CSV table of C-alpha atoms and ligand atoms in Angstrom, one decimal:
chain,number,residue,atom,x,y,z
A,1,UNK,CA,-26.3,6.8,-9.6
A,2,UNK,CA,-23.1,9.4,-10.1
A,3,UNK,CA,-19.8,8.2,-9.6
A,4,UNK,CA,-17.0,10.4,-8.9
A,5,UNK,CA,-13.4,10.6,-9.4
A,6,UNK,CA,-11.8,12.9,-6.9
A,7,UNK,CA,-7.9,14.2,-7.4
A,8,UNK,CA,-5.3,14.2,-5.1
A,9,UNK,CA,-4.4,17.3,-3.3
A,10,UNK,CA,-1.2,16.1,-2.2
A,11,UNK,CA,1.6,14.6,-3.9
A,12,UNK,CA,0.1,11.3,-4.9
A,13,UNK,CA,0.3,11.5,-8.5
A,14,UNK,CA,-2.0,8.7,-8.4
A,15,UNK,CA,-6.1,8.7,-9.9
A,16,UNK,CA,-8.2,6.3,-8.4
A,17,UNK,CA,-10.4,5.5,-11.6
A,18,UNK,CA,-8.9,5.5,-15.4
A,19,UNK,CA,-10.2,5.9,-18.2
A,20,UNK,CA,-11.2,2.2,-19.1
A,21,UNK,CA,-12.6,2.0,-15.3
A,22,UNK,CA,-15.3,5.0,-16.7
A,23,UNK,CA,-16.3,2.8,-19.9
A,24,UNK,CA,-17.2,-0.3,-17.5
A,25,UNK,CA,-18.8,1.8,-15.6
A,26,UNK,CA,-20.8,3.3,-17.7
A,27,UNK,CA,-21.8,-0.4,-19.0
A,28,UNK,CA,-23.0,-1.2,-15.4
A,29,UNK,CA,-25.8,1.1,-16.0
A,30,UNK,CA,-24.3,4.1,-14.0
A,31,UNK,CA,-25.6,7.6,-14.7
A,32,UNK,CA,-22.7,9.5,-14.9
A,33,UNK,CA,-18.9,9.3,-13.9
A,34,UNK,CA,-17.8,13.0,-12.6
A,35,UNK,CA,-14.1,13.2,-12.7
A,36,UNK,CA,-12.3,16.3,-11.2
A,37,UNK,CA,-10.5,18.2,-13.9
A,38,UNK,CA,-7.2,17.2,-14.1
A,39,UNK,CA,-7.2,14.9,-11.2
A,40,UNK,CA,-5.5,12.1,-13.8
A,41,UNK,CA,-3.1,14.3,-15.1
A,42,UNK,CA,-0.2,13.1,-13.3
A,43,UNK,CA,-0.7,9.8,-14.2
A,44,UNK,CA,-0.9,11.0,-17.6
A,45,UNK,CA,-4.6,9.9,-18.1
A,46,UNK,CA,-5.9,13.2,-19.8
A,47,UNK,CA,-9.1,14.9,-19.1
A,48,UNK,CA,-9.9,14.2,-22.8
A,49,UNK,CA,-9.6,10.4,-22.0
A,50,UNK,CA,-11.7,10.3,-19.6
A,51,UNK,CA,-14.4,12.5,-21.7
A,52,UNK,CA,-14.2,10.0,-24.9
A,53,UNK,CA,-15.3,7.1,-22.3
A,54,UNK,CA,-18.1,9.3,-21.1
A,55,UNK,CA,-16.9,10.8,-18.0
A,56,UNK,CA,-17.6,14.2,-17.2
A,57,UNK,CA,-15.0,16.9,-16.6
A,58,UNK,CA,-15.8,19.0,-13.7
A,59,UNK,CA,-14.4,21.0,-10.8
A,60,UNK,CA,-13.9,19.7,-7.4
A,61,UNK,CA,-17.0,21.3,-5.5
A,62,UNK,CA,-19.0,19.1,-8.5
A,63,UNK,CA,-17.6,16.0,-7.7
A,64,UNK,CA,-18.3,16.5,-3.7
A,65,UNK,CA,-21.7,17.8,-3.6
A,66,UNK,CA,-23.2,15.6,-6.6
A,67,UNK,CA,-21.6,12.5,-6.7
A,68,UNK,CA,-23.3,9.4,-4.8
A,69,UNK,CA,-20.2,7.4,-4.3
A,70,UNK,CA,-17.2,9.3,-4.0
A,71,UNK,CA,-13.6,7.2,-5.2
A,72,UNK,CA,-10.2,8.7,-4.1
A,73,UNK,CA,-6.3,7.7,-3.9
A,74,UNK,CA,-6.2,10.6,-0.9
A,75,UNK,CA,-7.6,11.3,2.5
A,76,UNK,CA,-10.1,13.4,1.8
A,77,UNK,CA,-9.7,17.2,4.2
A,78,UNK,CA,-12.1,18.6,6.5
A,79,UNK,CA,-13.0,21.0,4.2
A,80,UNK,CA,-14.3,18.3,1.1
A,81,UNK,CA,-15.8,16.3,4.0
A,82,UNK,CA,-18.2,19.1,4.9
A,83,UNK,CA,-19.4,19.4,1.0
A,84,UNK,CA,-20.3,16.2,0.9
A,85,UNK,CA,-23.5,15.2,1.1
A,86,UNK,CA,-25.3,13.0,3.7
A,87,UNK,CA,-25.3,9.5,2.6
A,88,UNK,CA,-22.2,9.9,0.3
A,89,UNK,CA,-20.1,6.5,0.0
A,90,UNK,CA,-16.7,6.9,-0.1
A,91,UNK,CA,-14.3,3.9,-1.8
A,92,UNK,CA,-10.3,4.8,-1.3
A,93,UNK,CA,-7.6,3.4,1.8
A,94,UNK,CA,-8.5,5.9,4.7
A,95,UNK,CA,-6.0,3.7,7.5
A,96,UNK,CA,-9.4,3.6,10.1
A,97,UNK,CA,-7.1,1.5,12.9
A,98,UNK,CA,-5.3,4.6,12.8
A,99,UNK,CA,-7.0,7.6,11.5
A,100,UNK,CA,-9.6,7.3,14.3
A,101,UNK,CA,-10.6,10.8,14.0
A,102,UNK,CA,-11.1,10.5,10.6
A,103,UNK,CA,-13.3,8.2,11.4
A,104,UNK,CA,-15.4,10.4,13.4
A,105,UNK,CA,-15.4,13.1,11.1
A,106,UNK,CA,-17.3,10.3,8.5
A,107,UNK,CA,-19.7,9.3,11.5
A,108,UNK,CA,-20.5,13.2,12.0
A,109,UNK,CA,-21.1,14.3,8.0
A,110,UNK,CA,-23.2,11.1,7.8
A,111,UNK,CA,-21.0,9.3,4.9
A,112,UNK,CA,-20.5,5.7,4.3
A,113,UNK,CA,-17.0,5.0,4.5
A,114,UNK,CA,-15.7,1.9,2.6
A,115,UNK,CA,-11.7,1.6,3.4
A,116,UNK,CA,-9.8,-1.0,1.2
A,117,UNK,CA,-6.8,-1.6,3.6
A,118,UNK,CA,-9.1,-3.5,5.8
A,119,UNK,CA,-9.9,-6.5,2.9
A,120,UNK,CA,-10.0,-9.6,4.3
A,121,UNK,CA,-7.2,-11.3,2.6
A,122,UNK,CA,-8.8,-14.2,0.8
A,123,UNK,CA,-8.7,-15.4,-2.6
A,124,UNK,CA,-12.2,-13.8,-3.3
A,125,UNK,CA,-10.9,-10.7,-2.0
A,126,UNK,CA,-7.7,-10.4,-4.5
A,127,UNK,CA,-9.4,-8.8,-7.3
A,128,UNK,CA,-10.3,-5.6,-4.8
A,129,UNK,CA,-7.1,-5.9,-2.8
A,130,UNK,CA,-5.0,-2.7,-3.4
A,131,UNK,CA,-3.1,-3.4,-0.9
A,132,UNK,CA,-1.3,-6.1,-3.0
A,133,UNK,CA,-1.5,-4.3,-5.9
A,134,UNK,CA,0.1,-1.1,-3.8
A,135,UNK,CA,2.8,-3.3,-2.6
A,136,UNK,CA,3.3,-5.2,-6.1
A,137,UNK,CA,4.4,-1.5,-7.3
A,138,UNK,CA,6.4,-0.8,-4.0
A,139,UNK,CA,8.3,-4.0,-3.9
A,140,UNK,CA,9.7,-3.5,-7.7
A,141,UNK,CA,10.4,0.0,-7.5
A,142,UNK,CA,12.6,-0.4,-4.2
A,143,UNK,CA,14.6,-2.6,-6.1
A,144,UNK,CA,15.3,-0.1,-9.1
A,145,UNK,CA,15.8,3.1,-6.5
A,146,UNK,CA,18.2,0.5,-4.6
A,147,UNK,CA,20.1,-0.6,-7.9
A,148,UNK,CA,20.4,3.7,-8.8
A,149,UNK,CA,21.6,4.3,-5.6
A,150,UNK,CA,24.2,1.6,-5.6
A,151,UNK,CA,27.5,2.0,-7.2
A,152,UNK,CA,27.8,-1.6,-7.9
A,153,UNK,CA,26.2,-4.1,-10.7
A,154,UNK,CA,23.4,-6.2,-9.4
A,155,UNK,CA,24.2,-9.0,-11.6
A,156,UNK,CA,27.7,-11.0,-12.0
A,157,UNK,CA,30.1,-9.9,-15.4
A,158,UNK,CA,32.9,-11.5,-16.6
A,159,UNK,CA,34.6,-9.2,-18.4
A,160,UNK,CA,38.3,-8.4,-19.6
A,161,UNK,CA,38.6,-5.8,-17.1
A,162,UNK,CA,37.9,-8.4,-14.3
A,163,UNK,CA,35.1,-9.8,-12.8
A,164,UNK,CA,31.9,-8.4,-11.1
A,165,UNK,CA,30.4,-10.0,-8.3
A,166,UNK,CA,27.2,-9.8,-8.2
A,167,UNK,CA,25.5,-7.8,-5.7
A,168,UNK,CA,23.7,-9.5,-2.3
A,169,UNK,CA,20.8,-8.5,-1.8
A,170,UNK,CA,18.4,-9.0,2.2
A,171,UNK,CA,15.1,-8.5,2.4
A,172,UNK,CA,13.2,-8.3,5.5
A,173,UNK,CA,9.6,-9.3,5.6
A,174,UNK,CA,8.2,-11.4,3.0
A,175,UNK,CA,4.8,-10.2,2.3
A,176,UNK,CA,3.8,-8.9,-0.9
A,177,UNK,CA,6.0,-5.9,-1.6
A,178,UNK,CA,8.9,-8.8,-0.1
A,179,UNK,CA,8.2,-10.9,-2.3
A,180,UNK,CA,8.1,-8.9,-5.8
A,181,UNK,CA,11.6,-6.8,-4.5
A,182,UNK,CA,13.4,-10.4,-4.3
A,183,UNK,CA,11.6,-11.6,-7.7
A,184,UNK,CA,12.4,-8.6,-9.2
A,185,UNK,CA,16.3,-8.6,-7.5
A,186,UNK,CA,16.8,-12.0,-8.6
A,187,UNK,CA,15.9,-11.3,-12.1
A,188,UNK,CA,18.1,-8.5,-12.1
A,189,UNK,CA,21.4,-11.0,-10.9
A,190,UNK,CA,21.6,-10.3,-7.2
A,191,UNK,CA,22.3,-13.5,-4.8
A,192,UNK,CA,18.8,-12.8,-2.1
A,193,UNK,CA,18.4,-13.8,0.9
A,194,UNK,CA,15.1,-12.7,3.1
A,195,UNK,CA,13.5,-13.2,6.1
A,196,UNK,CA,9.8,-13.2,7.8
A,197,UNK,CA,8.4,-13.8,11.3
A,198,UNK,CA,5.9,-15.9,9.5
A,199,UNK,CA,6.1,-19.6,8.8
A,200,UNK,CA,4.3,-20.0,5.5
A,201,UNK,CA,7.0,-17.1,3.9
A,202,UNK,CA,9.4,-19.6,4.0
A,203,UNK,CA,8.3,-21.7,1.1
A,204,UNK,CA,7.1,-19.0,-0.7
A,205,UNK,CA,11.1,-17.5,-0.7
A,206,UNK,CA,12.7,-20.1,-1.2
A,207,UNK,CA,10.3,-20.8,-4.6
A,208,UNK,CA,11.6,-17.4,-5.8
A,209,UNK,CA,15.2,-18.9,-5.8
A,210,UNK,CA,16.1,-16.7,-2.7
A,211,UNK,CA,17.8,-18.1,1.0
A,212,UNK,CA,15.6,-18.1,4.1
A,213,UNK,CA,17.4,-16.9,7.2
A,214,UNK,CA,16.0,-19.3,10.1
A,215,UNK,CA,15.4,-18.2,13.4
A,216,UNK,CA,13.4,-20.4,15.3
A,217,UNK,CA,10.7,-19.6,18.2
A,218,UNK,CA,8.7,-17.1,16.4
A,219,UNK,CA,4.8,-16.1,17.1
A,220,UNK,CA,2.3,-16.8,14.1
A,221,UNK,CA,-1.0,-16.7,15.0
A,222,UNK,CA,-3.1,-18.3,12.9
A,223,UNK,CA,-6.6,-16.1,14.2
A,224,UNK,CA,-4.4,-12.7,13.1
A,225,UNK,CA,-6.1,-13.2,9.1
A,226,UNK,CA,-2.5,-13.7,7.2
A,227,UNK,CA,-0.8,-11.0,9.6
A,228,UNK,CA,2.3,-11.4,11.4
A,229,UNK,CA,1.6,-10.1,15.4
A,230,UNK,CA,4.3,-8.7,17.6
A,231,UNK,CA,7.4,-10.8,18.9
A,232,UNK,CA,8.5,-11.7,22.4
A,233,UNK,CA,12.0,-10.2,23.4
A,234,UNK,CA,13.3,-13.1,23.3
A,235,UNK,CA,12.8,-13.8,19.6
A,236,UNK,CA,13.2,-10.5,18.8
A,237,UNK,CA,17.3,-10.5,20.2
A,238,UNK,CA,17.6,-14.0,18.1
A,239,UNK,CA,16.2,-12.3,15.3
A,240,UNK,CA,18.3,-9.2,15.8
A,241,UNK,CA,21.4,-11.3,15.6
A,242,UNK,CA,20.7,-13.5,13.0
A,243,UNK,CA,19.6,-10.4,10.7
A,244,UNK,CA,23.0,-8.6,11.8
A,245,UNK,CA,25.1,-11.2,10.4
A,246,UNK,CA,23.6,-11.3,6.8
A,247,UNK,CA,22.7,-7.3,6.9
A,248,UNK,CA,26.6,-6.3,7.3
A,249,UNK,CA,27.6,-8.1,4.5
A,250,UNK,CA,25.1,-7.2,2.0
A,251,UNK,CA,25.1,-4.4,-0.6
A,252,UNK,CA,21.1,-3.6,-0.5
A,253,UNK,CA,18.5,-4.1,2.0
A,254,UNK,CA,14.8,-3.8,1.5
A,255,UNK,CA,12.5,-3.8,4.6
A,256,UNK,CA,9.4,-4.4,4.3
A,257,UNK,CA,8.1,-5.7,7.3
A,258,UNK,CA,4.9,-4.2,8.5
A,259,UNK,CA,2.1,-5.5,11.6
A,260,UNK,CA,-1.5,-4.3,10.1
A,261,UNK,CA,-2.5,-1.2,12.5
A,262,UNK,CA,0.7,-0.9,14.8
A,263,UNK,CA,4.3,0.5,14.2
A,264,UNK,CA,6.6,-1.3,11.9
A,265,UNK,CA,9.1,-3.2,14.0
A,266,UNK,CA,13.0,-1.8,14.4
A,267,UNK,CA,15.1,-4.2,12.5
A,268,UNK,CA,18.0,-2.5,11.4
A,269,UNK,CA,19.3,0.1,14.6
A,270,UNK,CA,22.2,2.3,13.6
A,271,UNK,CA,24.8,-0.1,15.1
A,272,UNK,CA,23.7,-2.1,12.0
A,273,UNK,CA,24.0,0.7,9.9
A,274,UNK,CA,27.3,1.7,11.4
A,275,UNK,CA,28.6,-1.9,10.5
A,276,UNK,CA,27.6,-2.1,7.2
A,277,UNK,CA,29.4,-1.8,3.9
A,278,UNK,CA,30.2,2.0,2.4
A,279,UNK,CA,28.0,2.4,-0.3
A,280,UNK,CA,25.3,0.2,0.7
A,281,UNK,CA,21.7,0.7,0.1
A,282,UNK,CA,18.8,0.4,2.6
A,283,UNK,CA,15.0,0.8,0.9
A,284,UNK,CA,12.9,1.4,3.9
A,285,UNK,CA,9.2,0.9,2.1
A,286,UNK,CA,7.6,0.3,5.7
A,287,UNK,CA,8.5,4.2,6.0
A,288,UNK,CA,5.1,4.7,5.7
A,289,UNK,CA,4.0,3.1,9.1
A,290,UNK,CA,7.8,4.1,11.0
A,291,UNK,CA,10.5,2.3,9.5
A,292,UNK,CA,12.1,-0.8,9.8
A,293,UNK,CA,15.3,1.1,9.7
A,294,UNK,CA,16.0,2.9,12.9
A,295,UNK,CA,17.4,6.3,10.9
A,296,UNK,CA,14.9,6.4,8.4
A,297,UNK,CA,13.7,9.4,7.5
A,298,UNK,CA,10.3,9.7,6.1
A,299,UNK,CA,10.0,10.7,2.5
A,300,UNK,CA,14.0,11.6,2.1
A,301,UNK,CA,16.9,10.2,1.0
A,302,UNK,CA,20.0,10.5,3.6
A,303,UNK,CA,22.9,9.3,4.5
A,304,UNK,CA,24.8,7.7,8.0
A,305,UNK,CA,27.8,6.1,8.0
A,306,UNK,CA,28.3,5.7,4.2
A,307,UNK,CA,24.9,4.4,4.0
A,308,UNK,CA,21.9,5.6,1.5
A,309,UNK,CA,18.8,5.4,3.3
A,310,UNK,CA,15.6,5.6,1.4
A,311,UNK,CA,12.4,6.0,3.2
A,312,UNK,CA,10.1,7.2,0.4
A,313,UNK,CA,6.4,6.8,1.9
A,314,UNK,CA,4.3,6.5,-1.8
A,315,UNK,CA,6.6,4.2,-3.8
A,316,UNK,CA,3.3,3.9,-6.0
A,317,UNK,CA,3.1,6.7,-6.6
A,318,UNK,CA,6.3,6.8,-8.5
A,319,UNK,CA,4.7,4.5,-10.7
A,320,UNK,CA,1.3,6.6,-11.0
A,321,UNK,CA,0.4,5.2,-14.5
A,322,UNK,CA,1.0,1.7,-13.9
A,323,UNK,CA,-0.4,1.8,-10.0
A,324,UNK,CA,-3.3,3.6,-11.2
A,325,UNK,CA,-4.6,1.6,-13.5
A,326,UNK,CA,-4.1,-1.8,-10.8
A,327,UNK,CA,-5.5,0.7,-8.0
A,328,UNK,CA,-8.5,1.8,-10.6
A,329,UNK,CA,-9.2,-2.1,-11.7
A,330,UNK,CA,-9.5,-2.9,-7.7
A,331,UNK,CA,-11.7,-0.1,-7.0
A,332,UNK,CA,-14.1,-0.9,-10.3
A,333,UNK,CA,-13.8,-4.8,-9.0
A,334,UNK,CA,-15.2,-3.5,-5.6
A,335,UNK,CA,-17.9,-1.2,-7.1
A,336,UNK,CA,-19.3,-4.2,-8.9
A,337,UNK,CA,-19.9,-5.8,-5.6
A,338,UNK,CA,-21.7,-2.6,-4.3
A,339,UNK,CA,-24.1,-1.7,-7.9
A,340,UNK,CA,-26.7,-3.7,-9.1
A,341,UNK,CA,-28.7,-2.4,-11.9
A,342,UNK,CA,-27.0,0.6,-11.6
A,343,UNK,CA,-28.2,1.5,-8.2
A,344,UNK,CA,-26.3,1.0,-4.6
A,345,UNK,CA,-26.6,-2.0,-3.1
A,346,UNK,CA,-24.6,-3.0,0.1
A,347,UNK,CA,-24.8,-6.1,0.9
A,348,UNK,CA,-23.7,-6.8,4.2
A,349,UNK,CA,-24.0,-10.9,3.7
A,350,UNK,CA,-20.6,-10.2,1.5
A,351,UNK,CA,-17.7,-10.7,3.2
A,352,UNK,CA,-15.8,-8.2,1.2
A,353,UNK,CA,-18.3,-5.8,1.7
A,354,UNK,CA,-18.9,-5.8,5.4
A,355,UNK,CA,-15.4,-6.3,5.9
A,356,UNK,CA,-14.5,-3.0,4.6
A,357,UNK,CA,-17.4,-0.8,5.4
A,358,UNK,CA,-16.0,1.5,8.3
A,359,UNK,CA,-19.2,3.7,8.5
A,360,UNK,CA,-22.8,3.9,8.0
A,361,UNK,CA,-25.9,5.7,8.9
A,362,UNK,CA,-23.9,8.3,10.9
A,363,UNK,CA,-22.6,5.1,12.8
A,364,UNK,CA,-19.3,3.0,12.9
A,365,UNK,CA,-20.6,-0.5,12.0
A,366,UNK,CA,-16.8,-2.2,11.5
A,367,UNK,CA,-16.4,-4.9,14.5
A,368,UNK,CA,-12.3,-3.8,14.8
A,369,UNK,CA,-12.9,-0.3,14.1
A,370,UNK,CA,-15.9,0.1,17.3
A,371,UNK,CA,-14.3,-0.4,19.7
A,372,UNK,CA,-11.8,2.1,19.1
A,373,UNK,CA,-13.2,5.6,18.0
A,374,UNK,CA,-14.8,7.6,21.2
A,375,UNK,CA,-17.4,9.9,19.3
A,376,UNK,CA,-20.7,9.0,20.3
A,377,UNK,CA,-22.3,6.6,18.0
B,401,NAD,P1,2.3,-6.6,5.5
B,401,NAD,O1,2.6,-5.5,4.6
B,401,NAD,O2,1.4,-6.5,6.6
B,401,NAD,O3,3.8,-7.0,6.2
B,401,NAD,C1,4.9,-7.4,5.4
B,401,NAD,C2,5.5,-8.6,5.9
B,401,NAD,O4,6.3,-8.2,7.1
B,401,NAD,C3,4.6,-9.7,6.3
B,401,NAD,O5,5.0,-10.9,5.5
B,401,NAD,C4,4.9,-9.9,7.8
B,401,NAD,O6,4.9,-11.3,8.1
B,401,NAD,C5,6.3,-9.4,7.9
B,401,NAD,N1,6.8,-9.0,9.2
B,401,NAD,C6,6.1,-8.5,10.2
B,401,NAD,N2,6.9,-8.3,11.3
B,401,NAD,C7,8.1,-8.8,11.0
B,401,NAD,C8,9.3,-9.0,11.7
B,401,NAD,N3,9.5,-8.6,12.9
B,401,NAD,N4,10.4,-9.5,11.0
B,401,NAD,C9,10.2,-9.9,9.7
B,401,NAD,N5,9.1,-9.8,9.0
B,401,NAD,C10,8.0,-9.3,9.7
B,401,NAD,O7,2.0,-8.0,4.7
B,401,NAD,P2,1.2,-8.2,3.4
B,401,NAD,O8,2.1,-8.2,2.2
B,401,NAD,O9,0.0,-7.2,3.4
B,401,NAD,O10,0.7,-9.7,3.6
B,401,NAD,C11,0.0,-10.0,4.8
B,401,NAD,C12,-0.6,-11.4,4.7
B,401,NAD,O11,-1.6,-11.4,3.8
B,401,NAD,C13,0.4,-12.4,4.3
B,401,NAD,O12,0.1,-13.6,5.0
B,401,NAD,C14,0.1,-12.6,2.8
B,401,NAD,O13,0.5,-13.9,2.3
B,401,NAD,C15,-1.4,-12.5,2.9
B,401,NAD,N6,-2.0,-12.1,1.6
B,401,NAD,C16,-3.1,-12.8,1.2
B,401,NAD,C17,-3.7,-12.4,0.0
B,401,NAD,C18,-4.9,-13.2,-0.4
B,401,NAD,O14,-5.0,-14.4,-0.2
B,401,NAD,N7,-5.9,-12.5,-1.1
B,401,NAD,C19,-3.3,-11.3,-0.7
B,401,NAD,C20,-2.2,-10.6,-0.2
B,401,NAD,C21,-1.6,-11.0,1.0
């Protein structure tokens, strides 16, 4: 079986296999690892690196019209779609609850989709989940952009020239990226506070040393796998309130509060914005599905009322060694489950497996995903 490593066409400074990833690989019994010359350049994983692990450097048609499974940090185009194979399997995040065309494009060209944003979020699933690992990187780099952007200390001094206070930092939604940015605030001094729609975030922020902001009466529904749903309008005006009080007094927000498939809810309109501090910081990191923030601005940096606004929509990408190697370590974890004896083997009795796999035999086979794509399956 050939494996291949296709580059990023966009920005994404990302690769979705590493070096190491090729060696294991290759110790599964696969035949050969294609990688796409130069496609882990910007992560600074050389094309030579690759080669002394026993991957092979070639161009981008190569990787598309030989490999067998096809790994990726990028939505692949129409154009790299059509040179694919029949029967190609392609491991990456492809957003299927959105990207429904996508979708049909896969069901069309005949290629076995496998997308990682829809793991099931159990504790056999963490070794393949990169959308942890994604939000690990996201959560600790909003913090740094935030303390750049801020001209104030995160942690208290007492110096001769007077004292600093230390910097308070809110962060909305406590899910993974939540949860590193205040670990990684409260290492760095700040005093934290955060808040979640969902019950079970509570403990887990105030076991990072951070406040919890009740408001009481929200919806968590246990059958929603982990995931916070939408609010009533009731909750969402007590949650409004209570948010406004702690967000006009603090030097840095992060928001990170996402609902899996839908738009990120508003939390921070620009009445907040207007009320807050000069010289405050916002992080939007749910940029990438809307914004939290109601003047975020996706990908840019900008400014309202004395207010940075950050809405950068890769924050791992920022961090392409370090995310590449978590995101190449999930992917290699998954392929495992999918090789045996250095053949495919999909197993649908797998959780992991059939919980991922989008499409198959020039059909959508996902339960969630069926009901929404219209192409004729
Ligand atoms: P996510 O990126 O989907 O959302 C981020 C956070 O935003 C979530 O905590 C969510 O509750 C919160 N949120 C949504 N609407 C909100 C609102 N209106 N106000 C405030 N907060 C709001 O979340 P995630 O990091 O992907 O985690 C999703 C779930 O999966 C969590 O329950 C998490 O503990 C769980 N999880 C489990 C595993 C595992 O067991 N393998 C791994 C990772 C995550």
């Amino acid at each position: 079986m050939i494996i291949g490593v296709l580059g990023a066409r966009d920005e994404d400074k990302r690769v979705a296999l590493t070096p190491k990833n090729v060696a294991q690989l290759i110790k599964l019994n696969v035949s050969r690892v294609l990688v796409e010359s130069g496609a882990g350049k910007r992560a600074f994983f050389k094309d030579s690196k690759f080669q002394e692990q026993g991957a092979e450097i070639v161009d981008r048609e190569r990787v598309l019209m030989e490999s067998d499974v096809i790994t990726t940090v990028a939505i692949p185009d129409d154009e790299d779609i059509r040179k694919m194979k029949p029967g190609t399997v392609l491991l990456g995040v492809y957003y299927p609850l959105t990207e429904k065309e996508l979708v049909s494009k896969f069901v069309q060209a005949g290629i076995s989709s496998f997308s990682l944003d829809l793991i099931p979020r159990t504790t056999r699933a963490q070794a393949v989940d990169v959308l942890s690992s994604m939000a690990t990187v996201g959560g600790y780099k909003a913090v740094m952009l935030a303390q750049i952007h801020l001209p104030k200390f995160f942690p208290m001094f007492m110096t001769a020239a007077g004292t600093v206070v230390p910097a308070k930092v809110l962060v909305l939604g406590a899910g993974v990226a939540g949860l590193q940015a205040i670990a990684t605030a409260k290492r760095m001094g700040a005093q934290v506070s955060a808040f979640d729609v969902r019950a079970a975030a509570r403990e887990e922020v105030l076991s990072l040393g951070a406040k919890f902001i009740e408001v009481e009466g929200a919806t968590d529904d246990k059958g929603a796998g982990g995931y916070a749903v939408e609010q009533n309008e009731e909750f969402k005006k007590k949650q409004a309130a209570a948010i406004r009080d702690v967000a006009v007094n603090a030097d840095v927000i992060i928001t990170s509060a996402q609902i899996l498939g839908k738009k990120a809810p508003l939390l921070i309109d620009e009445a907040i914005v207007k009320e807050m501090k000069e010289g405050s910081v916002i992080v939007d990191i749910a940029a990438v599905s809307g914004g939290n923030c109601e003047l975020t601005e996706p990908d840019q940096i900008v400014s309202h009322h004395g207010v940075t606004i950050i809405g950068y929509c890769n924050l791992a990408s920022t961090m392409a060694m370090d995310a590449s190697m978590l995101y190449g370590n999930n992917l290699f974890n998954f392929l495992k489950l999918i090789i045996k004896n250095g053949d495919l083997n999909i197993n649908m009795a797998d959780e992991v497996v059939a919980g991922t796999l989008i499409t198959h035999e020039k059909k959508v086979v996902h339960e969630r995903i069926k009901g929404l794509v219209s192409t004729p399956v």
